[in-house]
């Protein structure tokens, strides 16, 4: 039969189809379309909805373009066979590609018709996409479930309420040494020992009775198993089945035990660490808190274990907040800036922080690092904390010591030359003062001497502060020293400052260096005078008294031992001291004066001297109402007659003296000062010439005075050479400063006295007379 014959016999007839059935086609739930010569010639609205294309986009286009490439050839073959009049089922399914590129399934019912006098194919297409998707998903699920059940290493069993096996996988069958068919339909208890069955039956009926999931473990033949029983309910909510998942956890159990052993060793190590150490997991919960951390915070590990929400920050900051350990897991620039120092080296964080720990301000050092899992993910962190408060204080003290050493080096470098300069100024000023016959000029000479003395005192303060001078510690009458210092102060302080004194008549003696006692009073009084400048003057009150310190009266601001003390008070009516700087006034270099008005060493020198003698310095001040400094020096019983400042006339003599100094000006000053005292003097500026002069007439000299630092022969070398010539000749060694020789060392070499520059006429006269008289 030809294609034309088949078309003639096809039902229904085509001509007039659109007019007769338009309403039916328009309202149909199926996609209805007509294919003629392989192209769309008619389609209803449902076809548009199914394909995603409009009527205009489909009419006239080959319908093969919309067929899924895997189904295209089969559908076209059916179309060709239909046109040839072959008999085959007209209902079948195939896939198309809609306008959005989605795969859609349609069930086709096709028939041959006449369309406008020519053969065509009328197609009714039902959308079965959702149905086919569900069928495919169910098939995939069943296949996956079957594969999963048999491929998993876990034993899977489904039992009814009586314990009979309904479903079992091959894993369980292998485990009990039977086939799947041998197990299904029988109670599972028939495959295990009585002891195991007792446990299994208890757990099984517990799951049936309670309707809750049951977990338990058992061991057999040296292997460990873990079982999970899940109740399955029917539509009425009754437990109808029990699904069992059983795993061989031998390796895991061993790994867990190894992990527990490892954790125990780790915690033992953490507990052994001297630094306070703790660790958190990825959820910021404490997993370790060692003994040192317990001691630092006062919180036991059992109270902190497992705690989160930043509770571990409370001992340090009194609040819940992120710590360094949290920055390992979640960095925060805001938190980083709150530390004194913050350093990040790769994944290790280092900080210094100030906290209040157990009510006391402390400085802590912290170090934190992350924990990683096998894939490199951060799963926790550990932090060590060390209290470095004492170390920081030591570092500060060390830095201060280094400052002192630097000052000492500087002082040693300039002291000799500076003291030589001062020696010249003081020497010529004293000579001029004594030879001056114009009384109106005497105040100017006195001012020169006072300024030179202050400069000399400054060098002495620097040397004393840097421990570069030797002390002459002895029992002294501090009462006489204070009176003499006040007489000197009266000439140096402005007349707008009134000096008052209250000195007890029977003040005890102290063991000290007289020069340092003088320095204490001069520094305190000078500071007081500066404090009264802004007020245009005021009252400087100095008092000296005996006090007894007892354990119940010791101030918390001092570390005085109970006992008897001499208390020196220097009070002023100046501007006072602000509370913010009260704790810093004894620090080296600290000064409130303008640039160039002070070295910042005065009070630190006072503090150092007093502490050296076992005393204390305290201060009381109210801004705008003056300040009072209290110096406590340990009192001692007088041994014999205490040494007081000599007020006797300057001693004189007529002996022959050799005076040697490499600076001609100082040699000239020495000669004039000695001649003024009545001595016959040979002054030389070359140590080599001095040695030759002495060697030529050693008996003509009664005393040799020599500078220490000189070219050719130093003062020590010259002294040794002279003593080899005449061992009984008294020698006085003069120096502005020298680390090479001390007074003790000089005397051990045979030198009688050690005279520091710059020296006054009185100092020289006393030393020379003392040596000659001995």
Short mmCIF file of N, CA, C and O in Angstrom, two decimals, residues 12-21 113-118:
data_model
loop_
_atom_site.label_atom_id
_atom_site.label_comp_id
_atom_site.label_asym_id
_atom_site.label_seq_id
_atom_site.Cartn_x
_atom_site.Cartn_y
_atom_site.Cartn_z
N UNK A 12 -9.33 10.65 11.71
CA UNK A 12 -10.52 11.17 11.02
C UNK A 12 -10.14 11.93 9.77
O UNK A 12 -8.98 12.21 9.57
N UNK A 13 -11.12 12.28 8.94
CA UNK A 13 -10.80 13.08 7.75
C UNK A 13 -10.25 14.43 8.19
O UNK A 13 -10.56 14.92 9.27
N UNK A 14 -9.46 15.04 7.34
CA UNK A 14 -8.74 16.24 7.75
C UNK A 14 -9.41 17.53 7.33
O UNK A 14 -9.35 18.52 8.04
N UNK A 15 -9.99 17.52 6.13
CA UNK A 15 -10.51 18.78 5.66
C UNK A 15 -11.62 19.28 6.58
O UNK A 15 -12.53 18.53 6.94
N UNK A 16 -11.51 20.55 6.98
CA UNK A 16 -12.52 21.12 7.88
C UNK A 16 -12.28 20.80 9.33
O UNK A 16 -13.10 21.14 10.17
N UNK A 17 -11.13 20.12 9.62
CA UNK A 17 -10.85 19.71 11.01
C UNK A 17 -10.76 20.92 11.92
O UNK A 17 -11.32 20.94 13.02
N UNK A 18 -10.06 21.96 11.48
CA UNK A 18 -9.82 23.10 12.34
C UNK A 18 -11.12 23.79 12.72
O UNK A 18 -11.33 24.16 13.86
N UNK A 19 -12.05 23.90 11.74
CA UNK A 19 -13.30 24.57 12.04
C UNK A 19 -14.17 23.75 12.99
O UNK A 19 -14.81 24.29 13.88
N UNK A 20 -14.19 22.41 12.79
CA UNK A 20 -15.08 21.57 13.58
C UNK A 20 -14.60 21.37 15.01
O UNK A 20 -15.38 21.29 15.94
N UNK A 21 -13.25 21.24 15.14
CA UNK A 21 -12.74 20.86 16.46
C UNK A 21 -11.89 21.97 17.12
O UNK A 21 -11.17 21.73 18.08
N UNK A 113 -3.74 11.72 9.26
CA UNK A 113 -4.92 12.48 8.86
C UNK A 113 -4.63 13.15 7.52
O UNK A 113 -3.48 13.16 7.05
N UNK A 114 -5.69 13.77 6.95
CA UNK A 114 -5.55 14.61 5.77
C UNK A 114 -5.56 16.05 6.25
O UNK A 114 -6.44 16.47 7.03
N UNK A 115 -4.58 16.79 5.86
CA UNK A 115 -4.50 18.22 6.25
C UNK A 115 -4.41 19.03 4.97
O UNK A 115 -3.42 19.00 4.26
N UNK A 116 -5.59 19.65 4.72
CA UNK A 116 -5.69 20.49 3.52
C UNK A 116 -5.34 19.70 2.28
O UNK A 116 -4.59 20.12 1.41
N UNK A 117 -5.91 18.46 2.26
CA UNK A 117 -5.81 17.63 1.07
C UNK A 117 -4.54 16.83 0.96
O UNK A 117 -4.36 16.10 -0.02
N UNK A 118 -3.68 16.89 1.97
CA UNK A 118 -2.44 16.14 1.89
C UNK A 118 -2.24 15.36 3.17
O UNK A 118 -2.71 15.75 4.24
#
